[in-house]
Each structure stands twice: as structure tokens, then as C-alpha cells.
XYZ file of C-alpha atoms in Angstrom:
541
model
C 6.806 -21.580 -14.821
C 7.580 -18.693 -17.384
C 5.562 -15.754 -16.301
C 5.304 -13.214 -19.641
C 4.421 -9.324 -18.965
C 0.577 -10.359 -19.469
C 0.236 -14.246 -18.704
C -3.324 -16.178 -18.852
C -3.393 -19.450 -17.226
C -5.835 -21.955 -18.724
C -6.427 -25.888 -18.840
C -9.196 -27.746 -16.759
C -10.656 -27.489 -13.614
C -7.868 -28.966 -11.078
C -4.638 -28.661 -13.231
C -3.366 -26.051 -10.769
C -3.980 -23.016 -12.373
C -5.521 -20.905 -8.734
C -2.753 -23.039 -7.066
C -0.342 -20.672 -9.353
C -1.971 -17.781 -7.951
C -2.362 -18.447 -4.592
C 1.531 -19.756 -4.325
C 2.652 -15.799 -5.882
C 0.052 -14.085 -3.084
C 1.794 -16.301 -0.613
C 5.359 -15.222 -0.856
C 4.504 -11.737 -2.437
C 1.020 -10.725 -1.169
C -0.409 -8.394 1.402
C 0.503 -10.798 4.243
C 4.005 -11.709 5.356
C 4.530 -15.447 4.376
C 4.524 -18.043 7.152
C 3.632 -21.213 8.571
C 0.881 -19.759 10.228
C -0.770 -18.776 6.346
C -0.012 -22.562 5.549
C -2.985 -24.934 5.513
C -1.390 -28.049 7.027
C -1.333 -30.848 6.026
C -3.389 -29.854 3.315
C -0.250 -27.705 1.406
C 1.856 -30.282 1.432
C 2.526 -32.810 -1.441
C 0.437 -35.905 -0.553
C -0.052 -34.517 2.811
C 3.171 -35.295 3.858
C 4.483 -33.486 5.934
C 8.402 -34.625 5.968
C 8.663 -33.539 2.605
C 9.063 -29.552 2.625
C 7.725 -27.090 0.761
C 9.055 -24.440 -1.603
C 7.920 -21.494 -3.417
C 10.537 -19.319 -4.899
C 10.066 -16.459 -6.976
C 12.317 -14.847 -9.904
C 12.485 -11.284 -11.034
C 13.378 -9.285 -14.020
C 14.807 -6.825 -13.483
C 16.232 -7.810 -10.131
C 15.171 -6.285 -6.956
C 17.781 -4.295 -5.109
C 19.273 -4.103 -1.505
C 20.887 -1.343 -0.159
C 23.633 -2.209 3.158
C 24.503 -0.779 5.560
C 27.239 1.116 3.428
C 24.986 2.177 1.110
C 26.643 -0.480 -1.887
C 23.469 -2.257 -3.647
C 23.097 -5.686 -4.392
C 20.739 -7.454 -6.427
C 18.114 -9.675 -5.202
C 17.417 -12.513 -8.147
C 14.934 -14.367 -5.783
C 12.568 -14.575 -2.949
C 12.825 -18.346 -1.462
C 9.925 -19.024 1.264
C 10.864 -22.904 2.514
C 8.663 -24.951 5.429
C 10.380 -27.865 6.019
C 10.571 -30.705 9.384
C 13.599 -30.499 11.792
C 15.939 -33.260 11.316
C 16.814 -33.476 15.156
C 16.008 -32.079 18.311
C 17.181 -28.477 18.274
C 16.012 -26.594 21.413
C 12.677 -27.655 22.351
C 11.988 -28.038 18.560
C 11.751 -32.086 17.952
C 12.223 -33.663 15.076
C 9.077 -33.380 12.471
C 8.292 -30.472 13.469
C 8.343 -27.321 11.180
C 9.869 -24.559 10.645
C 9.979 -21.531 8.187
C 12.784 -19.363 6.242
C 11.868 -16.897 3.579
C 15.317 -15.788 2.218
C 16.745 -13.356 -0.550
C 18.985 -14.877 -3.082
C 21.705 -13.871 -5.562
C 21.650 -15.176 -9.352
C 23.159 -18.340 -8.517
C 20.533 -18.821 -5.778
C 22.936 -18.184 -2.714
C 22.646 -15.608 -0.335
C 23.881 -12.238 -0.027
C 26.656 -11.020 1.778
C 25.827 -7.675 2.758
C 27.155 -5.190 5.177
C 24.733 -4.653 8.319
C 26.667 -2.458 10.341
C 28.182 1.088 9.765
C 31.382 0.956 11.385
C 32.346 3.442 14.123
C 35.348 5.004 13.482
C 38.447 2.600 13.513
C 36.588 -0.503 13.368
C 35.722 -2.641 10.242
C 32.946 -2.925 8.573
C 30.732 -6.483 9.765
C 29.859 -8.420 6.760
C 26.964 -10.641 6.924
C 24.618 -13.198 4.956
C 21.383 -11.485 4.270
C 18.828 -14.194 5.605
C 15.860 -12.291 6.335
C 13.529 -10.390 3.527
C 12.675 -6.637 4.764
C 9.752 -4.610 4.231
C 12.069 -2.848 1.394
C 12.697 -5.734 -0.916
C 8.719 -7.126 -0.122
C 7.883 -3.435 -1.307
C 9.682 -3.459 -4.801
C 8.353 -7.095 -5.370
C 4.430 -6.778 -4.083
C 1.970 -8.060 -5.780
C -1.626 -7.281 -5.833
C -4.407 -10.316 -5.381
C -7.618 -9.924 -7.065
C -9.453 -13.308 -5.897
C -12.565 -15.231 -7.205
C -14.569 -12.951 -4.328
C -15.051 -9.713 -6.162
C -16.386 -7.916 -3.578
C -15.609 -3.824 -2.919
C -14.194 -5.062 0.805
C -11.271 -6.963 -0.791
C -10.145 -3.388 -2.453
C -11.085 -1.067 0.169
C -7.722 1.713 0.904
C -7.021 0.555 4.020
C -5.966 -2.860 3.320
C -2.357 -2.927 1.926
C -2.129 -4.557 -1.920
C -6.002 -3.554 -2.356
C -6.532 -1.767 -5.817
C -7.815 1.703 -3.963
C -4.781 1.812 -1.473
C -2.837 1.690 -4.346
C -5.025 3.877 -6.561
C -4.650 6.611 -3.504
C -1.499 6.097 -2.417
C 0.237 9.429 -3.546
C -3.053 11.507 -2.701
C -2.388 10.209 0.810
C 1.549 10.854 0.883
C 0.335 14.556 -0.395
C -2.337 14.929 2.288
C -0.410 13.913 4.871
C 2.816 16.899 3.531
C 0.039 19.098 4.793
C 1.554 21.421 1.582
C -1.164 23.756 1.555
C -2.955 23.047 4.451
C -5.099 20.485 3.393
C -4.858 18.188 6.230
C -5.221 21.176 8.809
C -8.077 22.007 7.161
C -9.401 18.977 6.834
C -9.473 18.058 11.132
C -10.496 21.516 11.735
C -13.792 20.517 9.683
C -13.845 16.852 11.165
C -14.525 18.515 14.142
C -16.790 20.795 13.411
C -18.834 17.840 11.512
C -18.557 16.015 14.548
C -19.595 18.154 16.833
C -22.772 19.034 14.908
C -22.995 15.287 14.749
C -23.190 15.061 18.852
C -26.409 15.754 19.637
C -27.493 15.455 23.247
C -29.242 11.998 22.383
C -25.714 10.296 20.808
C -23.966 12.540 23.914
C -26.162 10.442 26.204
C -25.534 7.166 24.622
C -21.390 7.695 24.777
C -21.442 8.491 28.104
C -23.527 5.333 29.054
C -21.329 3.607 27.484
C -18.152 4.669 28.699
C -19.219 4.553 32.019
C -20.267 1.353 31.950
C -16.983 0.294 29.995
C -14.932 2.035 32.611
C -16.636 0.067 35.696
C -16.167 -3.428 33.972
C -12.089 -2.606 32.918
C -11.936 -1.514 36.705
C -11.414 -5.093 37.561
C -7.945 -4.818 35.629
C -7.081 -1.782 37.203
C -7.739 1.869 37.864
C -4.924 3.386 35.205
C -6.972 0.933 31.997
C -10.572 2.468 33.279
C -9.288 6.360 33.351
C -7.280 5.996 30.447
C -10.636 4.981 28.571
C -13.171 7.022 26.898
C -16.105 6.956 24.271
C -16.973 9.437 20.968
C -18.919 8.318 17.827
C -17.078 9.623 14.391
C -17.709 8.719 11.335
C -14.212 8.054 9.617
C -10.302 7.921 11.137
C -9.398 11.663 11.420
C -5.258 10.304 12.082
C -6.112 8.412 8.950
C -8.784 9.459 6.287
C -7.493 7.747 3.335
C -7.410 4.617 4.543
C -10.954 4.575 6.086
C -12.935 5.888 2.576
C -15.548 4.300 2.213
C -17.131 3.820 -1.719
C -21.160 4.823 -1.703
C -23.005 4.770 -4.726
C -26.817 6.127 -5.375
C -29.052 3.657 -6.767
C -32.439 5.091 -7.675
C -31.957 7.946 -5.153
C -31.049 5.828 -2.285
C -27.807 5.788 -1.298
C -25.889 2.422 -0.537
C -22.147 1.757 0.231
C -20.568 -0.223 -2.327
C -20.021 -3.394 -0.536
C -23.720 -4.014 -0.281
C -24.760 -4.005 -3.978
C -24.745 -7.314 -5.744
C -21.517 -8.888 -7.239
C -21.683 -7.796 -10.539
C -22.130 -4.180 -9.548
C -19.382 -4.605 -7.403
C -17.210 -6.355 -10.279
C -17.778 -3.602 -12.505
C -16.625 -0.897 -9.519
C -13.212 -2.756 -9.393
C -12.998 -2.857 -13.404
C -13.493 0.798 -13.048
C -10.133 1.192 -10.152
C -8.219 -0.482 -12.991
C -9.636 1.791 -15.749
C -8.226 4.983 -13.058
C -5.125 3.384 -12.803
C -4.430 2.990 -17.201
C -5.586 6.824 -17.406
C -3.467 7.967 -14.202
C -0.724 6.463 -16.073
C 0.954 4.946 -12.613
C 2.243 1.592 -12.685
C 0.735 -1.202 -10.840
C 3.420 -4.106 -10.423
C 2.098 -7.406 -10.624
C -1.634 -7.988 -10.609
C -3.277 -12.210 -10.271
C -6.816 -11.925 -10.942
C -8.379 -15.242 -10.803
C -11.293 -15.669 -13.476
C -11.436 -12.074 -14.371
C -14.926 -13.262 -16.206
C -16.393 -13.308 -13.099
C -19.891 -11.825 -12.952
C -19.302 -9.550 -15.817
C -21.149 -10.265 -19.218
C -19.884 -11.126 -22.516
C -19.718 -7.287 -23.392
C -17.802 -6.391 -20.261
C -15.600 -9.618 -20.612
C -14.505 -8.229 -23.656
C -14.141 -4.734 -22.217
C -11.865 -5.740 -19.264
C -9.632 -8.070 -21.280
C -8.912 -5.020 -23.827
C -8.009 -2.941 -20.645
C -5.542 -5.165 -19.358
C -3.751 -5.799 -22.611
C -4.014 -1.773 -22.748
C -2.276 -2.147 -19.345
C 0.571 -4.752 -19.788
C 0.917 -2.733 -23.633
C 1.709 0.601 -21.663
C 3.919 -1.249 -18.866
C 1.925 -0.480 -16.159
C 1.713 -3.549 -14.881
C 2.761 -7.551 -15.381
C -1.136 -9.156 -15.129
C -1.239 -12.844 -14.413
C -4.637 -14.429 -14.531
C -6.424 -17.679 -14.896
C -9.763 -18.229 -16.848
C -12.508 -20.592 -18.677
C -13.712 -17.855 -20.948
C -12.278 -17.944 -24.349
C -12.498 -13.934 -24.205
C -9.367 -13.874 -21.829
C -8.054 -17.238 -23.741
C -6.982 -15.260 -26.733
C -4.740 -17.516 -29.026
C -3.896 -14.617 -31.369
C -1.963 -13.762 -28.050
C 0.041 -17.147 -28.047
C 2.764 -15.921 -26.546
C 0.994 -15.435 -23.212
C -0.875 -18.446 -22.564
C -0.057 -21.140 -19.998
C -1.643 -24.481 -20.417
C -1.388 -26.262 -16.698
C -2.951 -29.982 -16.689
C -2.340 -32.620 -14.322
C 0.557 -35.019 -15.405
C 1.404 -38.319 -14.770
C 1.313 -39.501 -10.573
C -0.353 -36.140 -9.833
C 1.914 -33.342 -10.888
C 1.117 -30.277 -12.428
C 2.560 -29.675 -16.182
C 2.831 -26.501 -17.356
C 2.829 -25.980 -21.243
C 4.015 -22.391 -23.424
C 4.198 -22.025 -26.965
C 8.284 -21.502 -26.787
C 9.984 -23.300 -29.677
C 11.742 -20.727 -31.949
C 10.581 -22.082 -35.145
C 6.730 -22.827 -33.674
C 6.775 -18.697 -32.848
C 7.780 -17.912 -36.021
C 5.298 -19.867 -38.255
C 2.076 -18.839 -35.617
C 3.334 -15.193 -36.212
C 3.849 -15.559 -40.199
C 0.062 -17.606 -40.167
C -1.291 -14.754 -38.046
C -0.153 -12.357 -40.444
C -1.529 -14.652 -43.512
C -4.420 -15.363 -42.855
C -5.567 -12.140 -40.819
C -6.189 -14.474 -38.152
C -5.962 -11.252 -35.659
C -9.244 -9.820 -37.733
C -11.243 -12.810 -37.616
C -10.595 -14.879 -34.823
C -13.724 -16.531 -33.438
C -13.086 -16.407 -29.081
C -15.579 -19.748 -29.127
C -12.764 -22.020 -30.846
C -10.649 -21.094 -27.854
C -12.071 -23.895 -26.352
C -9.612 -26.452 -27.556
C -7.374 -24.887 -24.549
C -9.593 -26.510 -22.119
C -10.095 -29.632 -24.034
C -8.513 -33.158 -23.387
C -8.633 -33.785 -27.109
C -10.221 -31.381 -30.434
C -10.846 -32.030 -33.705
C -10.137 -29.222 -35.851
C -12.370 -29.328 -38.494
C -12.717 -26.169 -41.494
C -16.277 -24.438 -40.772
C -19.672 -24.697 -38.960
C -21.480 -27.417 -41.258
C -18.538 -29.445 -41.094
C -18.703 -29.003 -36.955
C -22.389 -30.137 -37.444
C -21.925 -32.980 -39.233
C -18.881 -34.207 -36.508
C -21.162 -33.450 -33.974
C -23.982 -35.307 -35.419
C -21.622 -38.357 -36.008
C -20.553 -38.499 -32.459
C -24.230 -38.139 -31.230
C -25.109 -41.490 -33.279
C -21.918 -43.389 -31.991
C -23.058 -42.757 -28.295
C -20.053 -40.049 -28.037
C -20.859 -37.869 -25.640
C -18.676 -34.961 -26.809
C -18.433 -32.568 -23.700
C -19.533 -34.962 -21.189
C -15.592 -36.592 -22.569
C -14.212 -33.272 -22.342
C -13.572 -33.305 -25.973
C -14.251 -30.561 -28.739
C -14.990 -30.052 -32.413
C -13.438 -27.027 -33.237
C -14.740 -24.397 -36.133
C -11.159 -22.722 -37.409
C -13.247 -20.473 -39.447
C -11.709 -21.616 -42.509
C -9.624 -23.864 -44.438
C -6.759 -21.200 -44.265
C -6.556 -21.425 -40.472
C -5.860 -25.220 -39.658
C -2.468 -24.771 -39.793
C -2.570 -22.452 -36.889
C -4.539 -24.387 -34.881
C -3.066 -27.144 -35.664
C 0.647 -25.894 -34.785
C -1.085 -24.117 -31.406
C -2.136 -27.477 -30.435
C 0.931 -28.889 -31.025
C 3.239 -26.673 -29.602
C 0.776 -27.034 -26.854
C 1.021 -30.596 -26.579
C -3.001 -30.449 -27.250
C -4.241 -34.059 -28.604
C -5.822 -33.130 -31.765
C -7.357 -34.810 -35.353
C -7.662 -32.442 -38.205
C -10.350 -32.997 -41.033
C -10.623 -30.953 -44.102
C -11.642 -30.772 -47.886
C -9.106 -32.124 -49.886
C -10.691 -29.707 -52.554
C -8.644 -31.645 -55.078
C -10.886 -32.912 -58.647
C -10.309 -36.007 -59.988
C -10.639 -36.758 -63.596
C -8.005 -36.281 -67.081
C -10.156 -33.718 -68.718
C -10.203 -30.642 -65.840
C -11.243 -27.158 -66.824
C -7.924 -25.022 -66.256
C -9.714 -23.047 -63.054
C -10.011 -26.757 -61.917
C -6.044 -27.274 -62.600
C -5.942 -23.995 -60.830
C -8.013 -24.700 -57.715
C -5.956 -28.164 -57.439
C -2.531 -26.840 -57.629
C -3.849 -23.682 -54.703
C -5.696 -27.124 -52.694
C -2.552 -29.126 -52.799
C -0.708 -26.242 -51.397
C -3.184 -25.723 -48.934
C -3.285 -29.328 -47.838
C 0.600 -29.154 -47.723
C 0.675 -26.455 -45.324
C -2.009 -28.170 -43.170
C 0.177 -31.680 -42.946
C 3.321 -29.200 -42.402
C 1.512 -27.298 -39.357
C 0.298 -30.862 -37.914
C 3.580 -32.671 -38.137
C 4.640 -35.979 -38.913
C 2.637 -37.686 -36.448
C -0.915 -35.965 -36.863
C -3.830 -37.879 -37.571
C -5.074 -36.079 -40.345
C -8.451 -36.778 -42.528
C -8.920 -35.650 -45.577
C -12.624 -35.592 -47.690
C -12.123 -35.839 -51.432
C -13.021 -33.666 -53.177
C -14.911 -31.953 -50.345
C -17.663 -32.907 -47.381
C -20.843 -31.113 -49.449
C -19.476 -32.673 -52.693
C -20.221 -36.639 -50.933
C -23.122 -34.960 -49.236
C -24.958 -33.708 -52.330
C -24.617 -30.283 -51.566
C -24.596 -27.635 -54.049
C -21.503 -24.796 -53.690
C -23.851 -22.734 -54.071
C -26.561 -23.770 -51.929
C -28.366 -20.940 -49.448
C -27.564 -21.923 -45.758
C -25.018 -24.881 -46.485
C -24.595 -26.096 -42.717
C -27.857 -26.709 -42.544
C -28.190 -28.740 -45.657
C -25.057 -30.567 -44.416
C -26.619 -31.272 -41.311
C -29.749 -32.611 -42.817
C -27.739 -34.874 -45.134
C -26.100 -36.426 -42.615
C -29.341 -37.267 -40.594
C -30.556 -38.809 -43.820
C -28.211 -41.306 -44.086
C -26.571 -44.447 -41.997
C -22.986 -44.287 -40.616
C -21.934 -46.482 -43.537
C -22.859 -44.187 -45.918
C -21.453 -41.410 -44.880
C -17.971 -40.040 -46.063
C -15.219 -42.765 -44.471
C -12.841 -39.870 -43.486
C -15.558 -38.246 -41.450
C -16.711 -41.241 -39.541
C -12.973 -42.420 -39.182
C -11.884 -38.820 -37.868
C -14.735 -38.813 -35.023
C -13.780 -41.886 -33.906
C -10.099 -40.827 -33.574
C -11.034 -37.814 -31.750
C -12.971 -40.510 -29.466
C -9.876 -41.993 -29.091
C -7.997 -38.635 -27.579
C -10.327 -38.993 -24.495
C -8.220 -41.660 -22.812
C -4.933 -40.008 -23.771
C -2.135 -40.886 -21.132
C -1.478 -37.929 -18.832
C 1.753 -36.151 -19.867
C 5.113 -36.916 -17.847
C 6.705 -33.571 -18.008
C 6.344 -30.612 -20.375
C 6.994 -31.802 -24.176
């Protein structure tokens, strides 16, 4: 799987799309990989066991390790592998598992590394790097921002939260003591402290201790007099790393953690807004559903800050979503459509062809597309079939169609999609293509019929046969495409002119019996009825 500078993962609910993010927080999160992280059997394909598991991650640029002579070689890849024992080896037997996570060179061998200096008159020892230190973890770390957007997940003293990060090099400075700061600082703990004591807290710490100190007796006299008791309110050997975030609501003043999630979603939007003004970079960030308890407003807030983010190279974001805010298909380039495939597997789907970027960045251009885009027809990611239709009414009237065949249109995980405009089907149409998206496209021909044509009618036809050019172009060969001649209010008796035209369209269509409705409209619902029992895809197209 591709992973772009800013990457958002969409398609339906079990395609894989967390499994992404959970597989990169494996090998590269807070917590050393191993089987003890592994949920077995659960992890496995099938839940079998016998067939082992691999996660290996690429870089760009590559990391870099640094022997024992001081000569650096490049790290491509980061392989973490559980896999069975063939046969007995020790008092391993075999089925049972076992764990490497490995560096690897560009042709996904290991490294041959020095790991010795020699002394002098010896020769150097040369040796396969099998083992991934805390250095090369380091340069490749990423930082996991889960579905549980609570202040605890992000608190400084877990390593990878957003605030260790955030005060990482106020720490390193505190700790250089440059001008005093952290004498100061424990000369005023104390103080604070003390004043703290009183003789009631006094009397409780003694209590106890002494009762701690009679029950760790039983272990041994040197455990009970090396033990003792004292209240303080934060780690003076470590003060970073024990901040704690309080914030005053209506004079009362709460720690962070205990406000409600969307208070507490909008404290860690604000750590990422510190981090784009500090400037700093951030490595790689996964933030699953970063919709999550924020409103539309604030949706649309966050998203702009990440892009801001990945724009400025501060950081490589990978998230998944269901909100067509973060589902931005003016942003092709960075979207990842995951749905399950054929006997279970996961596909994963980018817009990649050379010719398929150029005419989405040409049609962007064209038809302002950037300006205008409407987030709601982002939909279609998510769908397992759209038809792309030109405007609201004619979404109405599709809608209404489906309603009096029985279709139940989201209960089939289908979608009529609103492209804002004749002049935008061919982007949507080559999106879902290039997408592998199954997809029917109904339009106006907008093409009049008769020998004795006004010349703005000539006009408009020559312009609408363009247009409808384009649109079959976009599709390809293979498109179902529907067109309404000369146009859907034109069959439907409704003025050009008319005040409010989706509703009149909508109306019309009530007033009148499937078979009297356009052919092309009726025909295109039922192909879009069709899409629902697509075969799942073998592999990516």
C-alpha cells in the first residue's frame, strides 16, 4: 500500500482501513513489536496459526545505521515476522511461535555492519544486523492517535503521545540546567512541599509507612528500612513528563481528562495547532476517524490544519474516515480506497495511472472544481455502486424512482450522487473509474431536435455534443451511460425558467407512473440497482 505525504483511507466499514493503522502502530508505535502485542489467533489470516505473519514497512528517505566504525548504512525496511517452528529447536516444538523484527537493505536483505571496534592489531568483526535498536525505531516512530480521544492517550509522559512530543526540547533544555532553571525549580518543589505537609498529611505518611514497613518485614529487614512515605504532587526527577493539563470551566477547575470527549478532542486539535506554529516536525501521525466528536465546523477546521501540516512538511498524516470533510476528492492524489476482495482479502485502490492524473488535474482546473466542490458527493467513496447524476432535482427524481421500485438506496449501500453540474461528470466519472468505483452516469443530452433551429440552438448543440463527448470520454468504453433528450425538465414539463426547479421536478415525477416517466431515467436507476450485487474485486484494477 502506497502511503502519500498526507494519505486518507476510506471505503466501508470492514475493508481494513483501522487494520492499516493498527499494523503501522505495531511495528512503529510507542511499544516495541512482539508476540506478546499479538492477539492470537485472532491476527492471524483465518486464524491459522501455521501461516505467519508479516508487516514490513518502507521508507523514503531511508533510515540510517551507524557501525561500529562509524560507516552508515541505509535501512530501506523494518520487517516484524511471527511465524511456527518447523521442528523442535530447544524446548521450542514445532507450531509454536516465534518473533524477528529485522532491518533490511533495498533489496530486502540484511545488513552487514561492523559491531565491534577493533583493538589494535585485530580486524574489524563484520556482522548481519538482525536486531532493530532504539536508534533506527527513533528515526522511524510514529505517533498513534486512536478512535479514544481522550487527554490520557497524549499525556507527556507516555512516549509517541502528542505533548511528549510537543515538549520534548523544553525538557532536553530543562534538564541542561542552562540558567538554572531546574535548580530553581527543586529548590521551590520543596518549599511547595513542605508548606504542603501539614501535621494532619505528616500524620497520615507516617501511618502509613509504618504500617508498610511491618507488612514488607516478612521479606526482610533491608526491603522495610529501605522504605519510606511523602505525598508530592508531581515527579521532581521528572516534571515534564508528569504535567498534568487542567482547564477552568465556569470557575471550577477540572483536569483535562475528566471533561467530556469533545472537549477533550478539541484539546488534542489544539497540540497539533502548537506543533504547525512551533514549526517542528512531527514524523508520521495515524489518526483514526479524525471526525470524531468534533462538529461539522471543527471537521472542517482540523482537516485544513493537517493539509497545512503535510503542505509545510511537518509531518506525513495517515488517517482513515466516513466524513466526506476528510474524503476530499479535489485531493485525489491522497486517497486510498480499501474494500474487501474476493475470498476475504483486502484491496487497496489509488488514483495512479499517468494519463487518469493528468485529465483529474486538467478537469480540476476547468471546471474550478477546487472552488465548488460539494464534501456531501464524497460519498460515492463509501459506496458499493453511485449514480452520478448532473444536479439536485435530477438526484430527486432518481431517488424518487428507486423509492417506487422498492430500492432501498442506502439500506443497498448505493448512492445518487449530485456533481453539481453538467461540467463535472467527467471528473467523477474518471475518479470512479480510476477507483474501480461501480458507477451509471445520467445527464441532459441538451441536444434540440428539429431542421429549423435558431442559431443559439445550433450553438447550444454543438457546446452539448462536446459536453456529452467529454462525459463518454471520462466514463470509458464500458460505462453505462444514460442520456435524457433534450433534457429531464424538458420530458417533465418544466419551464428553464421555473422558480425552485427541483422541486417542480420532484412533483412531476410523483404525478406520474413509472411508464411515463423518461425511459433513460427509469433504465439508469435500475442499472445502479444492478451495481449492488457487483462481484468483489480480485486484486487492485
Amino acid at each position: 500500500l502506497a502511503l502519500d505525504p498526507l494519505t486518507v483511507l476510506v471505503g466501508p466499514n470492514g475493508a481494513g482501513k483501522s487494520t492499516v493503522l493498527r499494523a503501522l502502530s505495531f511495528v512503529l508505535g510507542d511499544r516495541w513489536p512482539s508476540i506478546s502485542q499479538l492477539d492470537i489467533p485472532g491476527d492471524f489470516r483465518n486464524l491459522d496459526t501455521s501461516v505467519a505473519i508479516q508487516l514490513r514497512c518502507y521508507f523514503h528517505p531511508a533510515l540510517t545505521h551507524e557501525d561500529a566504525l562509524g560507516k552508515r548504512h541505509e535501512v530501506a525496511s523494518l520487517r516484524f515476522v511471527c511465524q511456527p517452528y518447523k521442528r523442535k529447536t530447544g524446548d521450542k516444538l514445532p507450531g509454536d511461535l516465534r518473533d524477528m523484527f529485522e532491518p533490511l537493505d533495498a533489496g530486502g536483505e540484511q545488513l552487514m555492519v561492523c559491531t565491534r571496534r577493533p583493538a589494535k592489531g585485530q580486524q574489524p568483526v563484520f556482522q548481519p544486523l538482525t536486531s532493530v535498536g532504539s536508534g533506527l525505531r527513533d528515526q522511524a516512530r510514529v505517533l498513534s492517535i486512536t478512535e479514544n480521544r481522550t487527554i490520557f492517550g497524549q499525556l507527556p509522559g507516555r512516549r509517541g503521545s502528542v505533548l511528549h512530543d510537543l515538549l520534548e526540547e523544553a525538557r532536553r533544555s530543562f534538564l541542561r540546567d542552562g540558567v538554572g532553571e531546574r535548580t530553581a525549580f527543586t529548590q521551590r518543589y520543596g518549599q511547595a512541599v513542605d508548606a504542603l505537609r501539614t501535621d494532619e498529611l505528616r500524620s497520615v505518611e507516617d501511618t502509613i509507612e509504618e504500617t508498610a514497613r511491618r507488612m514488607l518485614g516478612f521479606m526482610g529487614g533491608k526491603a522495610a528500612q529501605a522504605f519510606s512515605v511523602r505525598f508530592g504532587f508531581t515527579d521532581p526527577g521528572s516534571p515534564h513528563s508528569s504535567l498534568r493539563l487542567l482547564c477552568n470551566q465556569d470557575g471550577v477547575l477540572l483536569p483535562a481528562d475528566a471533561l467530556g470527549s469533545g472537549e477533550q478532542s478539541a484539546i488534542v486539535v489544539g497540540m497539533f495547532e502548537a506543533f504547525r506554529q512551533k514549526g517542528t516536525g512531527l514524523n508520521t501521525v495515524l489518526i483514526e476517524e479524525p471526525e470524531m466528536y468534533l462538529h461539522p465546523q471543527a471537521q472542517r477546521y482540523l482537516k485544513r490544519l493537517l493539509v497545512d501540516l503535510v503542505d509545510a512538511e511537518q509531518a506525513q498524516i495517515i488517517t482513515t474516515t466516513h466524513s466526506p470533510v476528510f474524503a476530499d476528492m479535489t485531493r485525489f492524489r491522497s486517497l486510498r480506497l480499501l474494500r474487501n476482495g474476493a475470498g476475504g482479502a483486502t484491496i487497496g485502490t489509488r488514483v495512479k495511472d499517468p494519463d487518469d492524473l493528468s485529465f483529474l488535474d486538467n478537469e480540476l482546473a476547468r471546471a474550478k472544481l477546487t472552488q465548488y466542490f460539494n464534501a456531501e458527493s464524497a460519498e460515492v467513496l463509501f459506496s458499493r455502486g453511485a449514480l452520478l447524476v448532473e444536479g439536485h432535482g435530477d438526484r430527486l427524481a432518481a431517488l424518487e424512482v428507486a423509492k417506487r421500485m422498492g430500492l432501498d438506496v442506502d439500506g443497498e449501500g448505493l448512492s445518487v450522487v449530485d456533481c453539481g453540474g453538467k461540467n463535472a461528470l467527467p471528473f467523477y466519472a474518471r475518479v470512479c473509474r480510476s477507483l474501480a468505483i461501480p458507477f451509471v452516469v445520467l445527464h441532459d443530452s441538451d441536444v434540440y431536435d428539429g431542421d429549423d433551429l435558431a442559431q443559439w440552438q445550433r450553438d447550444e448543440n454543438t457546446r452539448a455534443l462536446d459536453a456529452n463527448e467529454r462525459i463518454r470520454a471520462a466514463a470509458g468504453p464500458d460505462a453505462a451511460i444514460y442520456a435524457i433528450s433534450p433534457s429531464l425538465e424538458t420530458k417533465l414539463g418544466v419551464g428553464r425558467s421555473a422558480a425552485n426547479k427541483p422541486m417542480h421536478v420532484l412533483k412531476a415525477v410523483k404525478d406520474r407512473e413509472l411508464e411515463a416517466l423518461p425511459a433513460s431515467l427509469v433504465d439508469a436507476v435500475r442499472e445502479m440497482a444492478r451495481l449492488a450485487s457487483s462481484p468483489a474485486p480480485e486484486r487492485e484494477p
